[in-house]
Coordinates of N, CA and C in Angstrom, one line a residue:
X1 N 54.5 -45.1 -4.2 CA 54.2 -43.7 -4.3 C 54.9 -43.2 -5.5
X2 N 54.4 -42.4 -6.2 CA 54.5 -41.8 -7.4 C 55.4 -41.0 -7.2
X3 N 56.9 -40.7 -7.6 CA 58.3 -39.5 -7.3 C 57.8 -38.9 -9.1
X4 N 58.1 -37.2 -8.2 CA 57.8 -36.3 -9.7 C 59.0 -36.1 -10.5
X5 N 59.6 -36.9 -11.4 CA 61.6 -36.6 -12.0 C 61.5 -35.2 -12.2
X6 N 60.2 -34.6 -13.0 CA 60.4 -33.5 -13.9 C 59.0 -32.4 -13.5
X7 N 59.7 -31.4 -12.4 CA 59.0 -30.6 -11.6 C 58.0 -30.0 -12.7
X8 N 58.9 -29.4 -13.8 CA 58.3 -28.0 -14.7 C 57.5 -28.6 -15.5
X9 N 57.9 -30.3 -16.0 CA 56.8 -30.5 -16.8 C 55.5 -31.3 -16.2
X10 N 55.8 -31.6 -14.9 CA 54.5 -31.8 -14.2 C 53.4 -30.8 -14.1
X11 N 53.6 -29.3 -13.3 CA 53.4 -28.2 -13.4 C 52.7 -27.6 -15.0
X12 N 53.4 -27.6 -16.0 CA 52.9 -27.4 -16.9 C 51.6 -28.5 -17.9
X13 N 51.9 -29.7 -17.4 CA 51.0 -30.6 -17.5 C 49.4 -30.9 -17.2
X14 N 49.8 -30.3 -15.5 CA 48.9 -30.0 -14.9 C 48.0 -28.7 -15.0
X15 N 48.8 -27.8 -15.7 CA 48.2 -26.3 -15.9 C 47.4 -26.3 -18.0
X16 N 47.8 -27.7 -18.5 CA 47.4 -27.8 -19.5 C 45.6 -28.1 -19.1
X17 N 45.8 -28.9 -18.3 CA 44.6 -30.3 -18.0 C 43.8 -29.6 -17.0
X18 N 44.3 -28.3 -16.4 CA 43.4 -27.3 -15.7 C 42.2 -26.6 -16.8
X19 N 43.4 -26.1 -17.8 CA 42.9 -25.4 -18.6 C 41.7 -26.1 -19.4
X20 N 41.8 -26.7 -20.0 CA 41.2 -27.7 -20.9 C 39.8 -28.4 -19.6
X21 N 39.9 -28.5 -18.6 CA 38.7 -28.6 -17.9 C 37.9 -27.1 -17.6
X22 N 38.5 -25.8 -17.4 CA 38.1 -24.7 -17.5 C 37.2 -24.5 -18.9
X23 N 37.7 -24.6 -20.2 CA 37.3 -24.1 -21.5 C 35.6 -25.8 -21.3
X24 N 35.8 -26.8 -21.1 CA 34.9 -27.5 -21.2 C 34.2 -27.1 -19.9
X25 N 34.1 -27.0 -18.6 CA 33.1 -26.1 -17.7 C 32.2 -25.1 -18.6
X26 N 33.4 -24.4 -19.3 CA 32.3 -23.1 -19.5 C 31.8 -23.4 -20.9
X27 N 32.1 -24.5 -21.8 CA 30.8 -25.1 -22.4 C 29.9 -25.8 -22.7
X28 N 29.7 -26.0 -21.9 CA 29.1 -27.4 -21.0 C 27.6 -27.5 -21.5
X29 N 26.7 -26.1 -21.5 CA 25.5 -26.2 -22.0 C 25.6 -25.7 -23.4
X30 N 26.6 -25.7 -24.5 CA 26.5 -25.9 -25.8 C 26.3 -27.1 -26.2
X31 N 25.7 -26.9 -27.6 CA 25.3 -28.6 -28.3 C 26.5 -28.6 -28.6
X32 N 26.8 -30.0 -28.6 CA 28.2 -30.5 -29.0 C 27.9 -31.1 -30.6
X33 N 26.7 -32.1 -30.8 CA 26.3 -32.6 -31.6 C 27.3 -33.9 -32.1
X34 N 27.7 -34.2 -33.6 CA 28.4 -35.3 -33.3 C 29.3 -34.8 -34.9
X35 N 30.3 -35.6 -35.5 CA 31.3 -35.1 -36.4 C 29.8 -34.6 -37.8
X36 N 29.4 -35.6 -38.0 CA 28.5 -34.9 -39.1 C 27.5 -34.1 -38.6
X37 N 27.1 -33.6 -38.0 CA 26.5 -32.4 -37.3 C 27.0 -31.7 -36.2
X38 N 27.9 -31.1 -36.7 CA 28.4 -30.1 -35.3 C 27.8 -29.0 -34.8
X39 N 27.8 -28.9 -33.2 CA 27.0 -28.2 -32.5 C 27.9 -27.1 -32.4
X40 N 27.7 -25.9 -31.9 CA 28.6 -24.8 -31.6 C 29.7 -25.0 -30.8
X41 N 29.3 -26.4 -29.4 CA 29.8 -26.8 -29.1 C 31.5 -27.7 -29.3
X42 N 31.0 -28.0 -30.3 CA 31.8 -29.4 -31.0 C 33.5 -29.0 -30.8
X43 N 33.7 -27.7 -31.3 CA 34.7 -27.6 -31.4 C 35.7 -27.0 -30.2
X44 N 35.1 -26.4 -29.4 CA 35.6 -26.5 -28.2 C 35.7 -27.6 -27.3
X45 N 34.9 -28.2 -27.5 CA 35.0 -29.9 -26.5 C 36.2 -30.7 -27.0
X46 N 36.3 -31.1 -28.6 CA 37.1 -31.4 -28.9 C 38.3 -31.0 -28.7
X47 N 38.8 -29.4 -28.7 CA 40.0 -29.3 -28.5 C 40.6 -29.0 -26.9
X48 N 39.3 -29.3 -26.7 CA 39.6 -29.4 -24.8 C 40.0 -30.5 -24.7
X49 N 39.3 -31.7 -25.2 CA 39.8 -32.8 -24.8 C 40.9 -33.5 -25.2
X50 N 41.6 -32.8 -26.8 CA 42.9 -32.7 -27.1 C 44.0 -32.2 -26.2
X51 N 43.7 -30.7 -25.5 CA 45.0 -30.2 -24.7 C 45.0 -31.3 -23.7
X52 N 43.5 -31.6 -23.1 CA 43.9 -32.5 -21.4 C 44.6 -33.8 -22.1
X53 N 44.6 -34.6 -23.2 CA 45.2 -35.5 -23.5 C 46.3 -35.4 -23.8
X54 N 47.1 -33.9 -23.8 CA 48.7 -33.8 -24.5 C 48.5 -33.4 -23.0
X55 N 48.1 -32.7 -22.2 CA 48.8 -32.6 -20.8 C 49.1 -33.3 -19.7
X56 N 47.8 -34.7 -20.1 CA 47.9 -36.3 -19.2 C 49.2 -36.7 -19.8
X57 N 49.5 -36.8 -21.5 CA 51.0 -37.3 -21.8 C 51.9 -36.5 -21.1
X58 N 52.1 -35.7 -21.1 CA 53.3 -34.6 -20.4 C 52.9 -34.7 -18.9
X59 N 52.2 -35.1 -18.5 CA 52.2 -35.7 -16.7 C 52.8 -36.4 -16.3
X60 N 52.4 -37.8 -17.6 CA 52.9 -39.0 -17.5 C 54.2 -39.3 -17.7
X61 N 55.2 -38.2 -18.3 CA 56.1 -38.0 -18.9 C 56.8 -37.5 -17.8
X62 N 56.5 -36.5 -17.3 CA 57.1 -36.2 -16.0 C 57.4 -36.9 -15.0
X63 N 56.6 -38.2 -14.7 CA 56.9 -38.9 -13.7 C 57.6 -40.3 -13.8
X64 N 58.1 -40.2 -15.6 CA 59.4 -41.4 -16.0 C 60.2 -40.6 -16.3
X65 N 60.3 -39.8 -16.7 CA 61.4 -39.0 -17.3 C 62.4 -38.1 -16.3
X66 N 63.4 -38.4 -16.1 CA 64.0 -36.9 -14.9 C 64.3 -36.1 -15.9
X67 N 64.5 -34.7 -15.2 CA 64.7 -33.8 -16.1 C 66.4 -33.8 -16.3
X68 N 66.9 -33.0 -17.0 CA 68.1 -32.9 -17.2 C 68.8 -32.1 -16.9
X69 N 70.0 -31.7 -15.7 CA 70.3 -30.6 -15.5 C 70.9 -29.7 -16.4
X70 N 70.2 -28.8 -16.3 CA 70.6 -27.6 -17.2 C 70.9 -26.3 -16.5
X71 N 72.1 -25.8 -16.8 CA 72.3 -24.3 -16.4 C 71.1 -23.7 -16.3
X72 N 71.2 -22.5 -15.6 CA 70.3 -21.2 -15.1 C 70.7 -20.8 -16.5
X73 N 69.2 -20.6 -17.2 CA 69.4 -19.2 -18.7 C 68.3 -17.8 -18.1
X74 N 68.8 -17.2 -18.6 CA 68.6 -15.7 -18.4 C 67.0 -15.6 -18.7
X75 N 66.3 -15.1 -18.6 CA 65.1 -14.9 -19.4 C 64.5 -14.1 -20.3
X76 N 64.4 -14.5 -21.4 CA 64.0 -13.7 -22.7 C 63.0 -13.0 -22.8
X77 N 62.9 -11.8 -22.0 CA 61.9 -11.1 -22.1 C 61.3 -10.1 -23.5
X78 N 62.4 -10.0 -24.1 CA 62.0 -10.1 -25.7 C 61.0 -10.4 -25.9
X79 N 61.3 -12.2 -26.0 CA 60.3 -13.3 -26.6 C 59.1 -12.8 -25.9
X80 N 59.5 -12.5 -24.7 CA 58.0 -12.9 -24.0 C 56.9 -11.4 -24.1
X81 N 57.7 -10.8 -24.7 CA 56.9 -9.5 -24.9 C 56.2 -9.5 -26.1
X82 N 57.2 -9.8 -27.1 CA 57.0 -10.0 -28.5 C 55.8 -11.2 -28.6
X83 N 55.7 -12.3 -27.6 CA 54.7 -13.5 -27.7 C 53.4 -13.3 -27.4
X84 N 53.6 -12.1 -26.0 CA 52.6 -11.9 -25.8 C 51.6 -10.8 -26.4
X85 N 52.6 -9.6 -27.3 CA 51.7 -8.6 -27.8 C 51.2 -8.9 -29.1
X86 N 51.9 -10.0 -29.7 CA 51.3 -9.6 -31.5 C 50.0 -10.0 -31.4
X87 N 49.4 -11.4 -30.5 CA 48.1 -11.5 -31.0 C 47.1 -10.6 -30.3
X88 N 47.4 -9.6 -29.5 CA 47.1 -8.5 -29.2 C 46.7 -7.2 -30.1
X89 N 48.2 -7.0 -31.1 CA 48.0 -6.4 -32.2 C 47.4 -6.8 -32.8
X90 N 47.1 -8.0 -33.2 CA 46.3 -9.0 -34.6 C 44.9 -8.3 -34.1
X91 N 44.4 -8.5 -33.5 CA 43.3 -7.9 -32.6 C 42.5 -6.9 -32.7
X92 N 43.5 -5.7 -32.3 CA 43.4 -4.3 -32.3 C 43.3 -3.4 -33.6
X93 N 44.5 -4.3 -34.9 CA 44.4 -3.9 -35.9 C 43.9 -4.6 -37.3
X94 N 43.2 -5.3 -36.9 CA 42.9 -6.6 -38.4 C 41.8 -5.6 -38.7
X95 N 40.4 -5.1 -38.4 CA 39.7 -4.5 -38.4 C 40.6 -3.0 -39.8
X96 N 41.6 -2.5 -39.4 CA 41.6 -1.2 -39.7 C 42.7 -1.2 -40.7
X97 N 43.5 -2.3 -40.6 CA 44.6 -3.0 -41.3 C 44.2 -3.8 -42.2
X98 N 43.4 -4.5 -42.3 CA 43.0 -5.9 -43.1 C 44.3 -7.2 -42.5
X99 N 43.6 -8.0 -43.4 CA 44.3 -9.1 -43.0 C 46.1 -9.6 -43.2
X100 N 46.1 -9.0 -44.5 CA 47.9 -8.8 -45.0 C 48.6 -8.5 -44.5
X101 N 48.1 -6.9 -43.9 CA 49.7 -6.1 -42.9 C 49.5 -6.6 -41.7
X102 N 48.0 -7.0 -41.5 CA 48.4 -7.2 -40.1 C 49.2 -8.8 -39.3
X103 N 48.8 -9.3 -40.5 CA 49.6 -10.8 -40.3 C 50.7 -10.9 -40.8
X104 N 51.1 -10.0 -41.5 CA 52.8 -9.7 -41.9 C 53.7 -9.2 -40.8
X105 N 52.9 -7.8 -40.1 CA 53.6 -7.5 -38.7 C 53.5 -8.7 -37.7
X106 N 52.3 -9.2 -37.5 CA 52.2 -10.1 -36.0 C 53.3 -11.1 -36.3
X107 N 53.2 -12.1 -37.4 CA 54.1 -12.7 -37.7 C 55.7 -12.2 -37.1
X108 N 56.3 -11.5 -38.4 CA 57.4 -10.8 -38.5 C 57.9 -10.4 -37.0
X109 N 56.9 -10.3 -36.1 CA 57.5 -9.3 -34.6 C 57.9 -10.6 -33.6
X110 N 56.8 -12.0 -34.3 CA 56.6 -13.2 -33.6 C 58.0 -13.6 -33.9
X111 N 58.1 -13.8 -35.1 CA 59.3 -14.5 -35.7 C 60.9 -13.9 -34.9
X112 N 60.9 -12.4 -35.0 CA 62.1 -12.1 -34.1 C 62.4 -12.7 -32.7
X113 N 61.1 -12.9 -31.9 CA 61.3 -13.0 -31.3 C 62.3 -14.3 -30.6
X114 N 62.7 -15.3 -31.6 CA 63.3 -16.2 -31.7 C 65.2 -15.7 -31.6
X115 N 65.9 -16.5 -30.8 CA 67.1 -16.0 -31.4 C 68.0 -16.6 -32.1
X116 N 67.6 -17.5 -32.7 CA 67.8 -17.7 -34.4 C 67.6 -17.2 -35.4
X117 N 66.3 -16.8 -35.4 CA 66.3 -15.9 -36.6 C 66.6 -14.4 -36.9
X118 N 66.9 -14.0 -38.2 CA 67.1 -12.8 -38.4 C 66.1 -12.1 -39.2
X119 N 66.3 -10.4 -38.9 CA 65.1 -9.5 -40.3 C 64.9 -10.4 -41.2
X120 N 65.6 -11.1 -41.9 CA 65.3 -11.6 -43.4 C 64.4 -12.7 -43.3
X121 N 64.8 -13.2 -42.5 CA 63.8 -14.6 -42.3 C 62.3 -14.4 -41.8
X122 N 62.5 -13.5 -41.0 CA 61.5 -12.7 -40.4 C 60.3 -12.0 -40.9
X123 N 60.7 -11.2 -42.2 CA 59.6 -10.5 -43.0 C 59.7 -11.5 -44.3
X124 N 60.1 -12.6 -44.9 CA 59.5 -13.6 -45.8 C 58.8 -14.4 -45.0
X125 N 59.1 -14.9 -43.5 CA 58.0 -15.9 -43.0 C 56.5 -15.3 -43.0
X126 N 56.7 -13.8 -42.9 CA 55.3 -12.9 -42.4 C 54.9 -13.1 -44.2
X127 N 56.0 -12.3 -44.4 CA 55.0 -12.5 -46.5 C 54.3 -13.7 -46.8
X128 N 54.8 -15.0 -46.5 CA 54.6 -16.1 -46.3 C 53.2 -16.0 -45.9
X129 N 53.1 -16.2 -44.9 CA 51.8 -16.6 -43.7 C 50.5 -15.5 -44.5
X130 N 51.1 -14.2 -44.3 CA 50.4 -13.1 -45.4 C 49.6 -13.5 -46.5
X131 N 50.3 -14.3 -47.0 CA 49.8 -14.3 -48.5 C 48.8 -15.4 -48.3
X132 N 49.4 -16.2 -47.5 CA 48.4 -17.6 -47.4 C 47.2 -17.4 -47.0
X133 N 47.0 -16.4 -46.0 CA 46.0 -16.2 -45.0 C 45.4 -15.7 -46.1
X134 N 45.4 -14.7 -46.4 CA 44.9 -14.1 -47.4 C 44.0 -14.7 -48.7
X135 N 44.8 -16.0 -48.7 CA 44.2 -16.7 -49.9 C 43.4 -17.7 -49.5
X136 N 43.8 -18.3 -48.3 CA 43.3 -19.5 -47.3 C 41.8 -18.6 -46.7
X137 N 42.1 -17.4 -46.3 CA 40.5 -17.0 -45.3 C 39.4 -16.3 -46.2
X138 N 40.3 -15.7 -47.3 CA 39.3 -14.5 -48.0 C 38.8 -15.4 -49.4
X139 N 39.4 -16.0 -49.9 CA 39.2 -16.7 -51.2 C 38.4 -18.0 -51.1
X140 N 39.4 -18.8 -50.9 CA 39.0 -20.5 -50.3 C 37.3 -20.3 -49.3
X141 N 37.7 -19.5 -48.1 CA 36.9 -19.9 -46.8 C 35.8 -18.9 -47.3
X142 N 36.0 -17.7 -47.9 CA 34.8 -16.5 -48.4 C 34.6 -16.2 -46.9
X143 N 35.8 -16.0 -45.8 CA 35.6 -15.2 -44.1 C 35.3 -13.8 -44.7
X144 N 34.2 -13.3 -44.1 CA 34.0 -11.3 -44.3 C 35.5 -11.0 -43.4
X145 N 36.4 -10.8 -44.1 CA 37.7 -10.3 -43.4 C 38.3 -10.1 -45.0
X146 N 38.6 -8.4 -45.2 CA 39.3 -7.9 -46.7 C 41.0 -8.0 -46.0
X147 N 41.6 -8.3 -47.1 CA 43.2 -8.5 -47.0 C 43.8 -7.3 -46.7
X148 N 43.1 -5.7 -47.2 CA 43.5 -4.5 -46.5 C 42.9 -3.5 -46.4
X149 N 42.6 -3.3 -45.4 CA 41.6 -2.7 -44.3 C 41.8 -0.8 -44.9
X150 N 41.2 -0.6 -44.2 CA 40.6 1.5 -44.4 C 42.1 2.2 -44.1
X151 N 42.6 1.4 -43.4 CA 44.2 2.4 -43.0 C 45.0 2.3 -43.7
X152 N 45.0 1.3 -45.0 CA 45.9 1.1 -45.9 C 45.7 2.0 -47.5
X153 N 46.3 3.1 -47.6 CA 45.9 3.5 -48.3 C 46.2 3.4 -49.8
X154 N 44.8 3.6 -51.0 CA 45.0 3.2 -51.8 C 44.6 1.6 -52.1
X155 N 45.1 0.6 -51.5 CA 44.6 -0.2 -51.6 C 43.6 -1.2 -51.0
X156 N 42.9 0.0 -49.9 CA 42.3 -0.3 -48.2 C 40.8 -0.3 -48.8
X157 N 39.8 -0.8 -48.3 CA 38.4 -1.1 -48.7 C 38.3 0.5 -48.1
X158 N 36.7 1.0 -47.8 CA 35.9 2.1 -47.2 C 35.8 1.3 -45.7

């Protein structure tokens, strides 16, 4: 019989390889097609079948590995506020923002939410990501997404 060492990462393993059977359920009647012809499908199957393979490792990991006792830590509700709202704002405001401020804030609010890092590290990682995106989605990729949106004024499209 199979003993679980490592409760959380069983649990989490398992909630990978849920998920990842969830997203392939619900595309199940897309063409998948094959690498040189990809179906709409393609890319969700693939990355479904990438998480269930990192969450079968992390199963299988759970059940050689014990975990390690570790103190009770507090919970960082920060992080978890901060993690869970920026791609919420990315969302709400890429539209009206463009793509620069809004991935400079998502970033920058994401990045605090760390407790290592500081402001400074924070708004160069966003300038960072900013600039790339910017040059990676609008220039390179030609995505209909302008770097800054109507609410940016002065330098905001119509």
């Amino acid at each position: 019989m199979l003993k679980i060492r490592n409760g959380r990462d069983f649990v989490g393993g398992a909630t990978m390889v849920l998920i990842s059977l969830l997203f392939i359920w619900f595309g199940w009647e897309l063409d998948v097609g094959n690498s040189f012809q990809m179906g709409p499908g393609y890319f969700p199957m693939m990355l479904s079948l990438l998480l269930m393979a990192i969450g079968l490792s992390i199963i299988v990991q759970s059940l050689v590995v014990a975990a390690q006792d570790e103190g009770s830590e507090t919970a960082n509700w920060k992080a978890y506020c901060l993690v869970i709202l920026a791609p919420v704002f990315f969302g709400l405001t890429l539209s009206g923002l463009g793509l620069a401020p809004t991935m400079l804030f998502a970033i920058a609010a994401v990045s605090m939410a760390s407790r290592y890092a500081n402001w400074r590290h924070s708004i160069a990682l966003g300038l960072f990501m900013a600039l790339s995106s910017v040059v990676l989605f609008t220039r390179l990729l030609s995505l209909p997404v302008s770097a800054f949106g109507p609410w940016v004024p002065f330098v905001g499209g119509p």
